[in-house]
Coordinates of C-alpha atoms in Angstrom, one line a residue:
X736 CA -0.1 0.0 0.1
X737 CA 1.5 3.4 -1.0
X738 CA 0.2 6.6 1.3
X739 CA 0.6 9.9 -0.6
X740 CA 0.6 13.0 1.6
X741 CA -0.6 16.6 -0.3
X742 CA -0.4 20.1 1.8
X743 CA -3.4 21.3 -0.1
X744 CA -5.3 17.9 -0.8
X745 CA -6.7 14.7 0.9
X746 CA -4.7 12.1 1.6
X747 CA -4.9 9.5 -0.9
X748 CA -4.6 5.8 0.1
X749 CA -3.7 3.4 -2.9
X750 CA -3.9 -0.6 -2.1
X751 CA -1.9 -2.9 -4.0
X752 CA -4.9 -4.0 -6.1
X753 CA -7.1 -1.9 -8.4
X754 CA -9.1 -0.5 -5.9
X755 CA -8.7 3.2 -4.9
X756 CA -9.8 4.7 -1.3
X757 CA -9.8 8.0 -0.3
X758 CA -9.7 9.5 3.1
X759 CA -10.8 13.2 3.7
X760 CA -9.1 15.1 6.4
X761 CA -9.6 18.8 7.5
X762 CA -6.0 20.5 7.5
X763 CA -5.6 23.0 10.1
X764 CA -2.1 25.4 9.7
X765 CA -0.6 25.5 12.7
X766 CA 2.6 27.1 13.8
X767 CA 4.4 29.2 16.7
X768 CA 2.8 32.4 15.4
X769 CA -0.9 31.5 15.4
X770 CA -0.4 29.4 18.7
X771 CA 1.1 32.5 20.5
X772 CA -1.7 34.5 19.1
X773 CA -4.2 32.3 20.2
X774 CA -2.5 31.8 23.8
X775 CA -2.5 35.5 24.0
X776 CA -5.8 36.2 23.3
X777 CA -6.8 33.6 25.9
X778 CA -4.8 34.9 28.8
X779 CA -4.9 38.4 28.3
X780 CA -6.8 40.2 31.3
X781 CA -9.9 42.2 30.4
X782 CA -9.2 45.9 30.2
X783 CA -10.6 48.1 32.7
X784 CA -12.6 51.1 31.6
X785 CA -10.7 54.4 31.9
X786 CA -12.0 57.3 33.4
X787 CA -14.6 55.6 35.3
X788 CA -16.3 58.0 38.0
X789 CA -15.9 56.9 41.6
X790 CA -18.1 57.5 44.6
X791 CA -16.5 57.6 47.9
X792 CA -18.9 55.8 50.4
X793 CA -17.4 57.0 53.6
X794 CA -18.0 55.0 57.0
X795 CA -21.6 53.8 56.1
X796 CA -23.2 50.7 57.4
X797 CA -23.4 47.6 55.3
X798 CA -27.1 48.0 54.6
X799 CA -26.6 51.4 52.9
X800 CA -23.2 50.7 51.2
X801 CA -25.1 47.7 49.5
X802 CA -28.1 49.8 48.4
X803 CA -25.9 52.8 47.1
X804 CA -23.5 50.6 45.4
X805 CA -26.2 49.1 43.2
X806 CA -28.0 52.5 42.5
X807 CA -24.6 54.1 41.4
X808 CA -23.5 50.9 39.4
X809 CA -26.9 51.5 37.2
X810 CA -25.5 54.7 36.3
X811 CA -21.7 53.7 35.4
X812 CA -20.4 54.7 38.7
X813 CA -18.1 52.9 40.8
X814 CA -18.7 52.5 44.6
X815 CA -15.4 52.7 46.6
X816 CA -15.5 52.2 50.5
X817 CA -13.4 54.5 52.7
X818 CA -13.1 54.0 56.0
X819 CA -10.1 54.7 58.1
X820 CA -8.2 57.8 57.1
X821 CA -11.3 58.9 55.0
X822 CA -10.0 62.8 55.4
X823 CA -6.6 62.2 53.9
X824 CA -8.0 59.8 51.3
X825 CA -10.5 62.5 50.3
X826 CA -7.9 65.1 50.1
X827 CA -4.9 63.2 47.8
X828 CA -7.3 60.7 45.8
X829 CA -9.4 61.7 42.8
X830 CA -13.3 60.9 43.3
X831 CA -16.1 62.2 41.6
X832 CA -18.8 62.0 44.2
X833 CA -18.8 61.3 48.5
X834 CA -21.5 59.9 50.5
X835 CA -21.2 60.3 54.3
X836 CA -22.8 60.6 57.2
X837 CA -23.6 63.8 58.9
X838 CA -22.3 63.2 62.2
X839 CA -19.1 64.4 64.4
X840 CA -16.4 64.0 62.2
X841 CA -18.2 64.8 58.8
X842 CA -17.0 68.2 58.6
X843 CA -13.1 67.3 58.7
X844 CA -14.0 65.0 55.4
X845 CA -15.8 67.6 53.7
X846 CA -13.1 70.2 54.5
X847 CA -10.7 67.7 53.3
X848 CA -12.4 67.3 49.8
X849 CA -13.1 70.9 49.1
X850 CA -9.6 72.1 49.8
X851 CA -8.3 68.9 47.5
X852 CA -7.1 70.3 43.9
X853 CA -8.4 67.1 42.3
X854 CA -11.9 66.8 44.5
X855 CA -13.0 70.7 45.1
X856 CA -16.1 70.3 42.8
X857 CA -16.6 66.7 44.4
X858 CA -20.5 66.2 44.4
X859 CA -21.1 65.9 47.9
X860 CA -23.9 63.6 49.0
X861 CA -25.2 63.7 53.1
X862 CA -26.7 60.8 54.8
X863 CA -29.5 61.4 57.8
X864 CA -30.6 64.1 59.2
X865 CA -32.8 66.8 57.6
X866 CA -32.3 70.2 55.6
X867 CA -31.8 72.5 58.8
X868 CA -29.3 70.0 60.2
X869 CA -27.3 70.0 56.9
X870 CA -27.4 74.0 56.9
X871 CA -24.7 73.3 59.7
X872 CA -22.4 72.2 56.8
X873 CA -23.6 74.6 54.2
X874 CA -19.9 76.3 53.7
X875 CA -19.3 72.8 52.3
X876 CA -21.8 73.2 49.9
X877 CA -23.6 69.7 49.9
X878 CA -25.2 69.0 46.8
X879 CA -28.0 66.3 48.0
X880 CA -29.3 64.5 50.9
X881 CA -29.9 60.8 51.2
X882 CA -32.8 60.5 54.3
X883 CA -32.9 57.8 56.5
X884 CA -34.2 54.9 56.6
X885 CA -32.7 54.4 53.2
X886 CA -35.4 52.9 50.8
X887 CA -34.6 51.7 47.3
X888 CA -37.0 54.0 45.4
X889 CA -36.0 57.2 46.8
X890 CA -32.4 56.6 46.7
X891 CA -32.3 55.6 43.0
X892 CA -34.4 58.9 42.1
X893 CA -31.9 61.2 44.0
X894 CA -28.8 59.3 42.1
X895 CA -30.8 59.6 38.7
X896 CA -31.3 63.1 39.1
X897 CA -27.8 63.8 40.0
X898 CA -25.7 61.2 38.4
X899 CA -24.7 63.4 35.1
X900 CA -23.2 66.1 37.4
X901 CA -21.2 63.2 38.9
X902 CA -20.2 61.9 35.4
X903 CA -19.0 65.4 34.5
X904 CA -22.0 65.7 31.5
X905 CA -22.5 69.6 32.7
X906 CA -23.8 70.6 29.5
X907 CA -27.1 68.8 30.2
X908 CA -27.3 71.0 33.4
X909 CA -29.0 74.1 33.7
X910 CA -29.2 74.1 37.7
X911 CA -26.7 73.0 40.0
X912 CA -28.0 71.3 43.0
X913 CA -26.3 72.6 46.1
X914 CA -27.6 73.4 49.5
X915 CA -26.6 76.9 51.4
X916 CA -28.3 79.0 53.8
X917 CA -30.3 81.9 51.9
X918 CA -31.6 84.7 53.8
X919 CA -34.8 86.3 52.4
X920 CA -36.1 89.6 52.7
X921 CA -39.6 90.7 51.9
X922 CA -40.9 94.1 50.9
X923 CA -41.6 94.5 54.3
X924 CA -38.5 93.8 55.9
X925 CA -39.4 90.9 57.1
X926 CA -36.5 88.4 57.1
X927 CA -36.6 84.5 57.0
X928 CA -34.2 81.8 56.7
X929 CA -34.4 79.1 53.9
X930 CA -32.2 76.5 52.3
X931 CA -31.2 76.2 48.5
X932 CA -32.0 73.0 46.6
X933 CA -30.5 74.0 43.4
X934 CA -29.1 77.5 41.7
X935 CA -28.8 78.3 38.2
X936 CA -27.6 81.8 36.5
X937 CA -31.4 82.7 36.5
X938 CA -32.9 81.6 39.6
X939 CA -33.1 79.4 42.4
X940 CA -35.3 76.9 43.8
X941 CA -35.6 77.2 47.9
X942 CA -37.1 75.3 50.7
X943 CA -38.9 76.9 53.5
X944 CA -42.0 76.2 55.5
X945 CA -43.0 80.2 55.5
X946 CA -45.5 81.3 53.5
X947 CA -44.0 83.3 49.9
X948 CA -46.9 84.1 47.7
X949 CA -46.1 84.0 43.9
X950 CA -45.4 87.3 42.3
X951 CA -43.8 88.7 45.7
X952 CA -40.5 90.6 45.2
X953 CA -37.7 90.0 47.6
X954 CA -34.3 90.6 48.1
X955 CA -31.8 87.2 49.0
X956 CA -28.2 87.1 50.5
X957 CA -26.3 83.7 50.1
X958 CA -22.8 82.3 49.7
X959 CA -21.5 79.3 47.4
X960 CA -18.3 77.4 48.3
X961 CA -15.9 79.8 46.7
X962 CA -18.2 82.6 46.0
X963 CA -18.5 85.3 48.6
X964 CA -21.9 86.7 50.3
X965 CA -23.8 88.1 47.3
X966 CA -27.1 89.9 47.5
X967 CA -29.5 90.0 44.9
X968 CA -33.0 90.9 43.8
X969 CA -35.6 88.5 42.9
X970 CA -39.0 87.5 42.6
X971 CA -40.9 84.6 43.8
X972 CA -42.2 82.5 40.7
X973 CA -44.0 79.4 42.0
X974 CA -44.9 78.1 45.2
X975 CA -45.4 74.3 46.5
X976 CA -45.9 72.9 49.9
X977 CA -42.7 74.1 51.8
X978 CA -40.5 75.2 48.8
X979 CA -40.7 78.0 46.2
X980 CA -38.6 79.2 43.2
X981 CA -37.2 82.6 42.6
X982 CA -35.8 84.3 39.5
X983 CA -32.9 87.0 39.6
X984 CA -33.8 90.4 38.7
X985 CA -32.5 90.8 35.2
X986 CA -31.6 94.5 35.6
X987 CA -29.4 93.7 39.1
X988 CA -26.1 93.5 38.0
X989 CA -25.0 91.5 41.0
X990 CA -26.5 88.3 39.6
X991 CA -23.5 88.1 37.4
X992 CA -21.2 86.9 39.8
X993 CA -23.5 84.1 40.2
X994 CA -23.5 83.4 36.5
X995 CA -19.7 83.3 36.7
X996 CA -19.4 81.2 39.7
X997 CA -21.6 78.7 37.9
X998 CA -19.8 78.6 34.7
X999 CA -16.7 78.3 36.4
X1000 CA -18.1 75.2 38.9
X1001 CA -19.4 73.5 35.7
X1002 CA -16.1 74.1 33.5
X1003 CA -13.4 72.8 36.3

């Protein structure tokens, strides 16, 4: 029997008689290059996504960490658990957001973040307490508050409302969510305290339990992080339960300082 081999053709087996049998085999080219390529593909590590936004979860209990991690993950934000040395990490390490309890020691962490070259524009979420308690930390510009006990629908709603700010999609923001104390003076000289919900170059949303009818002309005074206290005339444009909206007086040149601050905040 004679056995013939061809690189491009099937094997042919020729018995000593007149009968001819053909065995067809699949031919696969092998070699060092292909083998290396195959093993390289199989063993190559999965690349990590560059530029992923990170949220520091500072000294939160396990149930809160789990719930917030899931909420942030839905919007492509990575959660990082931070416990010991939180102030130092927030001053030196880059984060796009931070969630922390408004408890003793919180001011040191917020101070470290706001004075950090990397995190001065970090989105700060407070956890626990109410708006009045949050006003104790107004100089740090808390952007939003999670209420306790944490409930998934409310937490997810808040993350959905603010995640573009965390992801630096600033072009979609007409208003910056931020909490600070605002003094409101009515035409008769009556002064009341309110807390901001958000601010834009054209106006603000405020939270207050005092009645402020739509159409009322007022003057407000407030400061924002690097913006020194500014006074500006405004008018109440809408009123809801415990909140109202105002529009800055277009003729008041002092509102330009607010616009400049907002532009700088969103561009930095």
